[in-house]
Coordinates of C-alpha atoms and ligand atoms in Angstrom, one line a residue:
X1203 CA 139.1 99.0 88.9
X1204 CA 138.9 102.0 91.3
X1205 CA 137.3 99.6 93.9
X1206 CA 140.4 97.3 93.8
X1207 CA 142.7 100.1 94.0
X1208 CA 141.1 101.4 97.1
X1209 CA 140.9 98.0 98.5
X1210 CA 144.6 97.3 98.2
X1211 CA 145.9 100.8 98.7
X1212 CA 147.3 100.9 102.3
X1213 CA 146.0 103.9 104.1
X1214 CA 147.0 104.9 107.6
X1215 CA 146.5 108.0 109.7
X1216 CA 147.5 109.5 113.1
X1217 CA 146.7 112.6 115.1
X1218 CA 149.7 114.7 116.1
X1219 CA 149.9 117.7 118.3
X1220 CA 152.1 120.8 117.9
X1221 CA 154.0 121.0 121.2
X1222 CA 156.7 123.6 120.3
X1223 CA 155.8 127.1 121.6
X1224 CA 156.9 128.4 118.2
X1225 CA 154.2 126.4 116.3
X1226 CA 155.0 124.2 113.4
X1227 CA 157.1 126.8 111.6
X1228 CA 159.4 126.9 108.6
X1229 CA 162.4 125.2 110.0
X1230 CA 160.7 122.1 111.4
X1231 CA 158.4 122.0 108.4
X1232 CA 161.4 121.9 106.1
X1233 CA 163.0 119.0 107.9
X1234 CA 159.7 117.2 108.1
X1235 CA 159.2 117.5 104.3
X1236 CA 162.7 116.4 103.5
X1237 CA 161.9 113.2 105.5
X1238 CA 158.5 112.9 103.9
X1239 CA 160.0 113.1 100.3
X1240 CA 161.9 109.9 101.1
X1241 CA 158.6 107.9 100.8
X1242 CA 156.7 107.2 97.6
X1243 CA 153.2 107.1 99.3
X1244 CA 150.9 110.1 99.3
X1245 CA 151.2 112.1 102.5
X1246 CA 148.6 114.7 103.6
X1247 CA 148.0 116.8 106.5
X1248 CA 144.5 117.9 107.5
X1249 CA 143.7 120.6 109.9
X1250 CA 140.7 122.9 110.4
X1251 CA 138.8 121.5 107.3
X1252 CA 141.8 122.0 105.0
X1253 CA 143.9 119.2 103.5
X1254 CA 147.4 119.9 102.1
X1255 CA 150.2 117.9 100.6
X1256 CA 152.7 117.3 103.3
X1257 CA 155.6 117.1 100.8
X1258 CA 155.4 120.8 99.9
X1259 CA 156.5 123.7 102.1
X1260 CA 154.1 126.5 101.2
X1261 CA 150.8 124.6 101.6
X1262 CA 152.0 123.1 104.8
X1263 CA 153.0 126.5 106.2
X1264 CA 149.8 128.1 105.1
X1265 CA 147.9 125.8 107.6
X1266 CA 149.4 128.1 110.3
X1267 CA 149.7 125.3 112.8
X1268 CA 150.1 126.9 116.3
X1269 CA 151.0 125.5 119.7
X1270 CA 148.5 122.8 120.9
X1271 CA 146.9 122.5 117.5
X1272 CA 146.1 118.8 116.7
X1273 CA 146.2 117.7 113.0
X1274 CA 145.7 114.5 111.1
X1275 CA 148.6 113.0 109.2
X1276 CA 147.3 110.6 106.5
X1277 CA 149.3 108.3 104.3
X1278 CA 148.3 106.1 101.4
X1279 CA 150.4 103.9 99.3
X1280 CA 152.9 101.0 99.4
X1281 CA 155.4 102.3 102.0
X1282 CA 152.6 104.1 104.1
X1283 CA 153.1 102.1 107.2
X1284 CA 156.8 102.7 107.4
X1285 CA 156.3 106.3 106.6
X1286 CA 153.8 106.7 109.4
X1287 CA 156.2 105.5 112.1
X1288 CA 159.2 107.5 110.7
X1289 CA 157.3 110.7 110.3
X1290 CA 155.6 110.5 113.7
X1291 CA 159.0 110.1 115.3
X1292 CA 160.5 112.8 113.2
X1293 CA 157.6 115.2 114.1
X1294 CA 157.9 114.5 117.8
X1295 CA 161.7 115.0 117.7
X1296 CA 161.4 118.2 115.8
X1297 CA 158.9 119.5 118.4
X1298 CA 161.2 118.6 121.3
X1299 CA 164.2 120.1 119.8
X1300 CA 162.6 123.3 118.7
X1301 CA 164.1 125.9 121.0
X1302 CA 161.7 128.3 122.7
X1303 CA 162.3 132.0 121.8
X1304 CA 164.2 133.4 124.8
X1305 CA 162.1 135.6 126.9
X1306 CA 163.9 138.8 127.7
X1307 CA 162.9 140.3 131.0
X1308 CA 162.4 144.0 130.6
X1309 CA 164.3 146.0 133.3
X1310 CA 163.3 149.3 134.6
X1311 CA 165.4 152.2 133.2
X1312 CA 166.8 155.3 134.7
X1313 CA 167.3 157.6 131.7
X1314 CA 166.2 161.1 132.1
X1315 CA 165.5 161.9 128.5
X1316 CA 162.5 160.9 126.5
X1317 CA 162.5 157.1 125.6
X1318 CA 160.8 155.1 122.9
X1319 CA 159.8 151.6 124.1
X1320 CA 159.6 148.5 121.9
X1321 CA 160.2 144.7 122.1
X1322 CA 163.7 143.4 122.5
X1323 CA 165.2 140.6 120.2
X1324 CA 168.6 140.4 121.8
X1325 CA 169.8 142.1 125.0
X1326 CA 172.7 144.6 125.1
X1327 CA 173.6 148.3 125.2
X1328 CA 174.7 150.3 122.0
X1329 CA 175.7 154.0 121.8
X1330 CA 176.3 155.2 118.2
X1331 CA 174.8 157.4 115.5
X1332 CA 171.7 156.1 113.7
X1333 CA 172.1 154.9 110.1
X1334 CA 168.8 154.9 108.1
X1335 CA 169.1 151.7 105.9
X1336 CA 167.6 151.5 102.4
X1337 CA 168.3 148.9 99.7
X1338 CA 169.1 150.2 96.3
X1339 CA 168.3 147.9 93.2
X1340 CA 170.4 148.2 90.0
X1341 CA 170.3 145.9 87.0
X1342 CA 172.9 144.8 84.5
X1343 CA 171.9 141.5 82.9
X1344 CA 173.9 138.4 83.2
X1345 CA 173.9 135.5 80.7
X1346 CA 172.2 133.1 83.1
X1347 CA 168.8 131.7 82.4
X1348 CA 166.1 131.6 85.1
X1349 CA 166.6 127.9 85.7
X1350 CA 170.4 128.4 86.1
X1351 CA 169.8 131.1 88.6
X1352 CA 167.6 128.9 90.7
X1353 CA 170.1 126.2 90.6
X1354 CA 172.9 128.4 91.7
X1355 CA 170.7 129.8 94.5
X1356 CA 169.9 126.3 95.6
X1357 CA 173.6 125.4 95.8
X1358 CA 174.3 128.6 97.7
X1359 CA 171.7 127.7 100.3
X1360 CA 173.1 124.2 100.7
X1361 CA 176.5 125.7 101.3
X1362 CA 175.2 128.1 103.8
X1363 CA 173.5 125.3 105.5
X1364 CA 176.4 123.0 105.8
X1365 CA 179.1 125.7 106.6
X1366 CA 177.1 127.7 109.2
X1367 CA 178.0 126.5 112.7
X1368 CA 175.2 128.0 114.7
X1369 CA 171.9 126.1 115.4
X1370 CA 170.0 128.4 113.2
X1371 CA 171.7 127.2 110.0
X1372 CA 168.4 125.2 109.5
X1373 CA 166.9 128.5 108.2
X1374 CA 169.0 127.9 105.0
X1375 CA 167.8 124.4 104.6
X1376 CA 164.1 125.7 105.1
X1377 CA 164.7 128.3 102.4
X1378 CA 166.2 125.7 100.0
X1379 CA 163.0 123.6 100.5
X1380 CA 160.9 126.7 99.9
X1381 CA 162.8 127.5 96.8
X1382 CA 162.5 124.0 95.5
X1383 CA 158.8 124.0 95.8
X1384 CA 158.3 127.5 94.4
X1385 CA 160.6 127.2 91.5
X1386 CA 159.0 123.8 90.4
X1387 CA 155.9 125.7 89.4
X1388 CA 157.7 128.6 87.8
X1389 CA 159.2 128.8 84.3
X1390 CA 160.4 132.5 84.4
X1391 CA 161.2 135.2 86.8
X1392 CA 157.7 136.6 86.2
X1393 CA 155.8 133.4 87.2
X1394 CA 158.2 132.9 90.1
X1395 CA 157.3 136.5 91.3
X1396 CA 153.6 135.6 91.0
X1397 CA 154.0 132.5 93.0
X1398 CA 156.0 134.3 95.7
X1399 CA 153.3 136.9 95.9
X1400 CA 150.6 134.3 96.2
X1401 CA 152.5 132.3 98.9
X1402 CA 153.1 135.5 100.8
X1403 CA 149.5 136.5 100.7
X1404 CA 148.6 133.1 102.3
X1405 CA 150.8 134.0 105.3
X1406 CA 149.6 137.5 105.7
X1407 CA 147.8 138.0 108.9
X1408 CA 148.7 134.5 110.1
X1409 CA 151.0 133.2 112.7
X1410 CA 153.9 132.9 110.3
X1411 CA 153.5 136.3 108.6
X1412 CA 157.1 137.2 109.6
X1413 CA 158.3 134.3 107.2
X1414 CA 157.3 136.4 104.2
X1415 CA 160.8 138.0 104.3
X1416 CA 162.1 134.4 103.6
X1417 CA 160.2 134.5 100.3
X1418 CA 161.4 138.0 99.5
X1419 CA 165.0 136.8 100.4
X1420 CA 164.6 134.0 97.9
X1421 CA 163.4 136.3 95.2
X1422 CA 166.4 138.6 95.8
X1423 CA 168.8 135.7 95.8
X1424 CA 167.5 134.3 92.5
X1425 CA 167.3 137.9 90.9
X1426 CA 171.0 138.6 92.0
X1427 CA 172.1 135.8 89.6
X1428 CA 170.1 137.4 86.8
X1429 CA 171.9 140.7 87.3
X1430 CA 170.0 142.6 89.9
X1431 CA 172.3 144.1 92.5
X1432 CA 171.3 145.1 96.0
X1433 CA 173.8 147.6 97.3
X1434 CA 173.9 147.4 101.1
X1435 CA 176.8 149.6 101.9
X1436 CA 177.2 150.2 105.6
X1437 CA 179.1 153.1 107.3
X1438 CA 182.7 152.4 108.1
X1439 CA 182.3 153.9 111.6
X1440 CA 180.2 152.2 114.4
X1441 CA 176.5 152.7 113.7
X1442 CA 173.0 151.6 114.9
X1443 CA 171.0 150.4 111.9
X1444 CA 167.4 151.5 111.5
X1445 CA 165.3 149.9 108.9
X1446 CA 161.7 148.9 108.4
X1447 CA 162.9 145.2 108.0
X1448 CA 165.8 143.3 106.9
X1449 CA 166.1 140.1 104.9
X1450 CA 167.7 137.2 106.6
X1451 CA 170.5 137.3 104.0
X1452 CA 171.3 141.0 105.0
X1453 CA 172.5 139.7 108.3
X1454 CA 175.5 138.0 106.9
X1455 CA 176.8 141.3 105.4
X1456 CA 175.8 143.2 108.5
X1457 CA 177.8 140.9 110.6
X1458 CA 181.0 142.0 108.8
X1459 CA 180.3 145.7 109.4
X1460 CA 180.7 148.0 112.3
X1461 CA 177.1 147.6 113.4
X1462 CA 176.5 148.1 117.2
X1463 CA 172.7 147.6 117.2
X1464 CA 169.7 147.1 115.1
X1465 CA 166.2 148.7 115.2
X1466 CA 163.5 147.2 113.0
X1467 CA 160.1 148.6 112.5
X1468 CA 158.2 145.7 111.1
X1469 CA 159.6 142.3 112.1
X1470 CA 158.5 139.9 114.9
X1471 CA 160.6 138.0 117.5
X1472 CA 160.0 134.8 115.7
X1473 CA 161.1 135.9 112.2
X1474 CA 164.2 134.4 110.7
X1475 CA 165.7 137.9 110.7
X1476 CA 165.2 138.1 114.5
X1477 CA 166.6 134.6 115.0
X1478 CA 169.8 135.3 113.0
X1479 CA 170.2 138.7 114.8
X1480 CA 170.0 136.8 118.1
X1481 CA 172.5 134.2 116.8
X1482 CA 174.9 137.0 115.7
X1483 CA 174.6 138.7 119.2
X1484 CA 173.7 142.2 118.0
X1485 CA 171.5 144.2 120.5
X1486 CA 168.3 144.5 118.5
X1487 CA 164.9 146.0 119.0
X1488 CA 161.5 146.1 117.3
X1489 CA 160.2 149.6 117.4
X1490 CA 157.0 150.1 115.4
X1491 CA 157.2 153.9 115.7
X1492 CA 159.0 156.0 113.1
X1493 CA 162.0 157.7 114.6
X1494 CA 163.5 161.0 113.9
X1495 CA 166.6 162.4 115.6
X1496 CA 169.2 164.9 114.9
X1497 CA 171.4 163.8 117.8
X1498 CA 175.1 162.8 117.2
X1499 CA 174.4 159.5 118.8
X1500 CA 171.4 157.6 120.3
X1501 CA 171.3 155.0 123.1
X1502 CA 169.8 151.5 122.3
X1503 CA 169.3 149.8 125.5
X1504 CA 167.5 146.6 124.8
X1505 CA 167.9 145.3 128.3
X1506 CA 165.1 147.8 129.0
X1507 CA 163.6 147.4 125.4
X1508 CA 164.2 151.1 124.6
X1509 CA 165.8 153.8 122.5
X1510 CA 166.9 157.1 123.8
X1511 CA 166.7 159.2 120.5
X1512 CA 168.3 162.4 122.1
X1513 CA 170.2 161.4 125.1
X1514 CA 171.6 163.8 127.7
X1515 CA 175.2 163.7 128.9
X1516 CA 174.1 161.9 132.1
X1517 CA 172.2 159.3 130.0
X1518 CA 175.3 158.7 127.9
X1519 CA 177.5 158.3 131.0
X1520 CA 174.9 155.9 132.5
X1521 CA 174.6 153.8 129.2
X1522 CA 178.5 153.6 128.9
X1523 CA 178.6 152.2 132.4
X1524 CA 175.8 149.7 131.7
X1525 CA 177.5 148.7 128.4
X1526 CA 180.8 148.0 130.0
X1527 CA 179.1 145.9 132.7
X1528 CA 176.9 144.1 130.3
X1529 CA 179.8 143.3 128.0
X1530 CA 182.0 142.1 130.8
X1531 CA 179.2 139.9 132.2
X1532 CA 178.2 138.5 128.8
X1533 CA 181.8 137.6 127.9
X1534 CA 182.8 136.0 131.2
X1535 CA 179.7 134.7 132.8
X1536 CA 178.2 132.8 129.9
X1537 CA 181.4 130.8 129.3
X1538 CA 181.3 129.8 133.0
X1539 CA 177.6 129.1 133.3
X1540 CA 178.0 125.4 134.0
X1541 CA 180.5 126.1 136.8
X1542 CA 179.5 126.3 140.3
X1543 CA 179.1 129.8 141.8
X1544 CA 181.3 130.3 144.9
X1545 CA 181.9 133.5 146.8
X1546 CA 185.4 134.9 147.2
X1547 CA 185.5 133.1 150.5
X1548 CA 184.6 129.8 148.8
X1549 CA 181.1 129.5 150.0
X1550 CA 179.0 127.7 147.3
X1551 CA 175.6 129.1 146.4
X1552 CA 173.2 127.0 144.4
X1553 CA 171.6 128.8 141.4
X1554 CA 168.3 127.3 140.3
X1555 CA 165.9 128.3 137.6
X1556 CA 162.3 129.5 137.7
X1557 CA 160.6 127.8 134.8
X1558 CA 157.1 127.3 133.5
X1559 CA 157.1 124.5 131.0
X1560 CA 159.2 121.9 129.4
X1561 CA 160.7 124.3 126.8
X1562 CA 161.9 126.9 129.5
X1563 CA 163.2 124.0 131.6
X1564 CA 165.4 122.9 128.6
X1565 CA 166.6 126.5 128.1
X1566 CA 167.4 126.7 131.9
X1567 CA 169.5 123.5 131.6
X1568 CA 171.5 125.0 128.7
X1569 CA 171.9 128.2 130.6
X1570 CA 173.6 126.4 133.5
X1571 CA 170.8 125.9 136.0
X1572 CA 171.6 123.5 138.8
X1573 CA 168.0 122.6 139.4
X1574 CA 164.5 124.1 139.3
X1575 CA 163.7 126.3 142.3
X1576 CA 160.2 127.2 141.1
X1577 CA 158.1 125.4 138.5
X1578 CA 155.1 127.8 137.9
X1579 CA 152.7 125.1 136.9
X1580 CA 149.9 127.6 136.0
X1581 CA 151.7 128.3 132.7
X1582 CA 152.4 124.7 131.9
X1583 CA 149.2 124.2 129.8
X1584 CA 147.6 126.3 127.2
X1585 CA 144.0 127.5 127.0
X1586 CA 142.4 124.0 127.3
X1587 CA 142.4 121.8 130.5
X1588 CA 145.0 119.2 129.9
X1589 CA 144.2 115.5 130.3
X1590 CA 145.5 113.7 133.2
X1591 CA 148.0 111.9 131.0
X1592 CA 149.2 115.1 129.4
X1593 CA 149.9 116.5 132.9
X1594 CA 151.8 113.4 133.9
X1595 CA 153.9 113.6 130.7
X1596 CA 154.8 117.2 131.0
X1597 CA 155.8 116.9 134.6
X1598 CA 157.8 113.8 133.9
X1599 CA 159.7 115.5 131.0
X1600 CA 160.6 118.3 133.3
X1601 CA 161.5 116.1 136.3
X1602 CA 163.9 114.1 134.0
X1603 CA 166.0 117.2 133.3
X1604 CA 167.2 117.9 136.8
X1605 CA 168.1 116.3 140.1
X1606 CA 166.7 119.1 142.2
X1607 CA 163.0 120.0 141.6
X1608 CA 160.6 122.3 143.4
X1609 CA 157.1 122.3 141.9
X1610 CA 154.5 124.8 143.1
X1611 CA 150.9 123.9 143.0
X1612 CA 148.6 126.0 140.7
X1613 CA 148.9 129.6 141.6
X1614 CA 145.8 130.9 139.6
X1615 CA 143.9 134.1 140.5
X1616 CA 145.2 137.8 140.9
X1617 CA 146.8 138.7 137.6
X1618 CA 147.0 135.0 136.5
X1619 CA 144.0 133.4 134.9
X1620 CA 143.4 130.1 133.3
X1621 CA 140.4 129.9 130.9
X1622 CA 139.1 126.6 132.2
X1623 CA 139.2 127.6 135.9
X1624 CA 136.2 129.8 136.7
X1625 CA 136.8 132.2 139.6
X1626 CA 133.9 134.6 140.3
X1627 CA 134.6 138.2 139.6
X1628 CA 136.2 139.8 142.6
X1629 CA 136.7 143.4 143.6
X1630 CA 140.3 142.8 144.7
X1631 CA 141.6 139.7 142.9
X1632 CA 145.0 139.9 144.5
X1633 CA 143.2 139.5 148.0
X1634 CA 140.7 137.0 146.8
X1635 CA 140.7 133.4 145.6
X1636 CA 144.4 132.8 144.6
X1637 CA 147.1 130.2 145.1
X1638 CA 146.5 127.7 147.8
X1639 CA 142.9 128.9 148.2
X1640 CA 142.0 126.9 145.1
X1641 CA 142.2 123.8 147.4
X1642 CA 138.9 125.1 148.9
X1643 CA 137.2 126.2 145.8
X1644 CA 138.5 123.6 143.2
X1645 CA 139.4 120.5 145.1
X1646 CA 139.0 118.1 142.1
X1647 CA 141.4 120.1 140.1
X1648 CA 144.0 120.1 142.7
X1649 CA 143.6 116.5 143.3
X1650 CA 144.2 115.9 139.6
X1651 CA 147.3 118.0 139.7
X1652 CA 148.7 116.3 142.8
X1653 CA 148.0 112.9 141.4
X1654 CA 150.0 113.9 138.1
X1655 CA 152.9 115.2 140.1
X1656 CA 153.0 112.1 142.4
X1657 CA 152.8 109.8 139.4
X1658 CA 155.4 111.7 137.4
X1659 CA 157.8 111.9 140.3
X1660 CA 158.0 108.1 140.6
X1661 CA 160.7 107.7 143.2
X1662 CA 162.4 111.0 142.8
X1663 CA 162.6 113.1 146.0
X1664 CA 161.0 116.3 144.6
X1665 CA 159.7 119.2 146.7
X1666 CA 156.1 120.4 146.4
X1667 CA 155.3 123.9 147.6
X1668 CA 152.1 125.7 148.1
X1669 CA 151.7 129.3 147.1
X1670 CA 150.0 132.2 149.1
X1671 CA 150.0 130.3 152.4
X1672 CA 148.9 132.7 155.2
X1673 CA 148.5 130.4 158.3
X1674 CA 150.0 127.2 159.8
X1675 CA 146.5 125.6 159.8
X1676 CA 146.2 126.3 156.1
X1677 CA 149.4 124.5 155.4
X1678 CA 148.5 121.5 157.6
X1679 CA 145.0 121.1 155.9
X1680 CA 146.6 121.4 152.4
X1681 CA 149.3 118.8 153.3
X1682 CA 146.6 116.6 154.7
X1683 CA 144.7 116.9 151.4
X1684 CA 147.9 115.9 149.5
X1685 CA 148.5 112.8 151.8
X1686 CA 144.8 111.8 151.3
X1687 CA 145.2 112.0 147.4
X1688 CA 148.3 109.7 147.8
X1689 CA 146.5 107.2 150.0
X1690 CA 143.4 107.2 147.8
X1691 CA 145.6 106.3 144.7
X1692 CA 147.9 104.0 146.8
X1693 CA 151.0 106.1 145.8
X1694 CA 154.0 106.1 148.1
X1695 CA 155.1 109.8 148.6
X1696 CA 157.3 109.2 151.5
X1697 CA 160.2 110.7 149.4
X1698 CA 158.3 113.9 148.6
X1699 CA 158.9 117.1 150.7
X1700 CA 156.2 119.8 151.4
X1701 CA 157.0 123.5 151.9
X1702 CA 155.6 126.9 151.5
X1703 CA 156.2 130.1 149.5
X1704 CA 156.6 133.0 151.8
X1705 CA 154.5 135.6 150.2
X1706 CA 151.9 136.7 152.7
X1707 CA 153.2 139.0 155.6
X1708 CA 151.3 137.0 158.2
X1709 CA 153.8 134.2 157.8
X1710 CA 156.5 136.5 159.1
X1711 CA 155.0 136.3 162.4
X1712 CA 154.5 132.6 162.5
X1713 CA 157.9 131.4 161.4
X1714 CA 158.6 129.4 164.6
X1715 CA 155.3 127.5 164.3
X1716 CA 155.8 126.9 160.6
X1717 CA 159.3 125.5 161.3
X1718 CA 157.8 122.6 163.1
X1719 CA 155.6 121.5 160.2
X1720 CA 157.2 122.5 156.8
X1721 CA 160.2 120.9 155.2
X1722 CA 161.4 124.0 153.4
X1723 CA 160.5 127.6 152.4
X1724 CA 160.9 129.7 149.3
X1725 CA 160.6 133.5 149.5
X1726 CA 158.5 135.0 146.8
X1727 CA 159.5 138.6 147.0
X1728 CA 157.3 139.7 144.1
X1729 CA 154.2 139.1 146.2
X1730 CA 155.7 139.6 149.5
X1731 CA 156.6 143.1 148.5
X1732 CA 153.3 144.0 147.0
X1733 CA 151.5 142.8 150.2
X1734 CA 154.0 144.5 152.5
X1735 CA 153.6 147.9 150.8
X1736 CA 149.9 147.5 149.8
X1737 CA 150.9 148.3 146.2
X1738 CA 149.6 146.1 143.4
X1739 CA 152.6 144.5 141.7
X1740 CA 151.0 145.2 138.2
X1741 CA 150.0 148.8 138.9
X1742 CA 150.9 151.0 135.9
X1743 CA 152.0 154.1 137.9
X1744 CA 152.7 153.1 141.5
X1745 CA 156.1 151.5 142.0
X1746 CA 158.0 150.2 145.1
X1747 CA 161.7 150.4 145.4
X1748 CA 162.7 146.6 145.0
X1749 CA 165.8 147.4 147.1
X1750 CA 163.9 149.0 150.0
X1751 CA 165.7 148.3 153.4
X1752 CA 162.4 147.0 154.7
X1753 CA 162.6 144.0 152.3
X1754 CA 166.2 143.2 153.5
X1755 CA 165.3 143.4 157.1
X1756 CA 162.3 141.1 156.5
X1757 CA 164.7 138.7 154.7
X1758 CA 167.3 138.9 157.5
X1759 CA 164.6 138.1 160.0
X1760 CA 163.4 135.0 158.0
X1761 CA 167.0 133.6 157.6
X1762 CA 167.8 134.0 161.3
X1763 CA 164.6 132.6 162.6
X1764 CA 164.0 129.4 160.5
X1765 CA 166.0 126.3 160.8
X1766 CA 164.5 124.6 157.7
X1767 CA 166.2 125.3 154.3
X1768 CA 165.1 128.5 152.8
X1769 CA 165.6 129.8 149.2
X1770 CA 164.4 132.9 147.3
X1771 CA 162.6 132.8 144.0
X1772 CA 161.2 136.3 143.5
X1773 CA 162.7 138.7 141.0
X1774 CA 165.0 140.2 143.7
X1775 CA 167.1 137.1 143.4
X1776 CA 168.6 138.2 140.1
X1777 CA 168.9 141.8 140.8
X1778 CA 172.6 142.6 140.5
X1779 CA 172.5 145.1 143.4
X1780 CA 170.6 142.7 145.6
X1781 CA 172.7 139.6 145.0
X1782 CA 175.6 140.6 147.3
X1783 CA 173.2 141.5 150.1
X1784 CA 171.2 138.3 149.7
X1785 CA 174.3 136.1 149.9
X1786 CA 175.7 138.1 152.9
X1787 CA 172.3 137.6 154.7
X1788 CA 172.9 133.8 154.4
X1789 CA 170.7 132.8 151.6
X1790 CA 172.2 129.8 149.9
X1791 CA 169.9 129.1 147.0
X1792 CA 168.8 131.7 144.5
X1793 CA 166.2 130.7 141.9
X1794 CA 166.1 133.0 138.9
X1795 CA 164.9 133.1 135.3
X1796 CA 166.9 131.0 132.8
X1797 CA 168.5 134.1 131.1
X1798 CA 169.7 135.5 134.4
X1799 CA 171.6 132.3 135.5
X1800 CA 175.0 133.0 134.1
X1801 CA 174.8 136.7 135.3
X1802 CA 173.6 135.7 138.8
X1803 CA 176.5 133.1 139.2
X1804 CA 179.1 135.8 138.1
X1805 CA 177.7 138.3 140.5
X1806 CA 178.0 135.7 143.4
X1807 CA 181.7 135.1 142.5
X1808 CA 182.4 138.8 143.2
X1809 CA 180.8 138.7 146.7
Ligands
PEP483 C1 156.8 135.7 143.9 O1 155.7 136.1 144.3 O2 157.8 136.2 144.2 C2 156.8 134.5 143.1 C3 158.0 134.0 142.7 O3 155.7 134.0 142.6 P1 154.9 134.6 141.3 O4 155.8 135.7 140.7 O5 154.7 133.5 140.3 O6 153.7 135.1 141.9
MG484 MG1 153.9 134.9 144.0

C-alpha cells in the first residue's frame, strides 16, 4: 500500500536563496505561509539538516534563514506542482519587496559635555526630560474564556493590519499568523505561556532574537482580554522615553503621547519595535548602557547616535539649532525629493546616489536619486564568490532602475576585504594592493567582473570607472584590458564610457594628460583627503577637518583644469556646509548616500 502511495504521490522540490538583506524574517514568513496554506499538499523547508513544516510560523522562523542562505522547498501531494510555481514566485517577490533597513550615517558631533554613544534607529534631535518607563500589570478577571480572548486578539490584529496605512502594517499580519499557530496547540493561558516560552527560546541567540518581543506582545494582547491590564501612562509634558525594551503594541499608544525621543537598551535595528518607531518618525536610539541623570533635560541626537545626559548651556543651544534645521529639512526636503534641485539662479544640479547593492539602489530610487553616481561593487556580494550569472543578474537588476549609472570596478584592499580574494598581509594596506591594482594581481577576477557588467549593460550607455588610479599609463593599460575582455567575448561596448576616480594626489598633477584619454572623472574625497593629509581615514584618534581650505582649492583646481565631465562622490558631497561651496565651484553632479538625497537637494535650492 505504502509503495503505491509513494508511487502516485507527486513530489517536487526546488532550491531557493534568501536575497533580502534582512533574511527570511517574520513578515515575509507570514505572507509566505498564508500563501502556502492555500494548498492541500505537504510543504516542507529543509535547511542545515533540519526540516520543518512550511505552513507554520514558529518552526520556519526557528531556521534563522539569513541573507544568502539556500534552502530546499519540497512539496508532496495532489496540487504540489501548482504550489511549487506559486510559492517560488511568492518567495522571490517577497525577497525583492523586502526593504533594507536604512543605514544611518553617523555624523561627528561637537558637544562639549560627556556623551554616550549607541546605535540609531531613526534620525532626529530631541531635547526633553527623561522618562523611565516601566509597565505595571494589574488583574481583574473578565468573563471571557481563553479561546474567546484569542479570537478577539486575532480580530484586533486583522483590523490593525487592514487599517494601518504604512508599509509596516505587515507586522500585524505576521503577529496574527504567529498567534494562529501558537494558539492551535494551546488550550489554556498556561499552555499558551509554555508554548510562547518554548518558541522564544528557539529564537534566543539567533538572527531573529528581537522577534521575541512579538511573542510577548501576543501574550499581553491575549491576557488583556482575560482581565490583565498594562498601565502605560505617559507624562503630559514632552519627554524622552527610556526603557529596556518596548513591545510593538506600545508604539501605538506612544504615538499619541508627547514623546520626543526613545532610548531602548535591548532591542535591535531589525526588531518590529524598531521598525514601528522608524515608521512613526520618533528619533530613537539603542543604548546598551544604563543611564542615570539628574539633569532637567537631556539631548538625544540620533544623527550622531548619542545621548548627552548632562548637557551644558552651549550644548543645548547647539542642539536647538540642529533640531530646528533638521525639522525644517525633514519636513520640506523629503516631500520634494523627486523634484530637480536648482540653485536660486536656476542652475540644475544632478543628485545621484552612492549604492552598494540592489536593495540600496531601490532605496535610493525611493529617496529621489536621479541616477547612480557610484556603485561600490565590492559590497554587492556576500562572503562567497558569486557565480558569473549571479553577478550578471545583480548588475542587471540595478541597471534597470536608473537611466544614469556609474559602476566602479572592485575596490578591495585597504579597509575593505572580501573573504574570497586573497591579498598577502601588508604593512600599509592603504598604500598596497587596492582598487585598480587588482587588475595586476587578480586578472581573472577582474575579467569576470567586466564580462558581467558588459553583459548586464546590454545596450545601455553606462559608465565604468576605475578606483585608485595614479597614472595615465595605468588607466590606459586597464582600459586596454577591458577592451580585450569585450573583444574576447565578442561584446560590443562602444556605448560604454570609461573614467577614473580622483583619489590619489598624483592625478592632480596629470589632469591635462588624463583629459586626453578619460571620458569622465569622479572625485573621491574620502581617499583623496586621507592621501593628501597622510592620515588614515579609519584612524581612531587622528582626524582631518573635512572642510579644510586645502580640499576646496584642490577641487577648484580640478574643475578649472578638466574639460571632461566631473562629479563628486566622496562624503563631502552631502556635507551641508560644503554643498554651497561645491556648487559655487562649478560641480554639477553630486553623488551621495540614499538618505542624504532629499537633504542635499534642499541645500542646493538655497545656494
Ligand atoms: C572616496 O574615496 O571618496 C570614495 C567615494 O570611495 P570609497 O569611500 O568607496 O573608498
Ligand atoms: Mg575611495
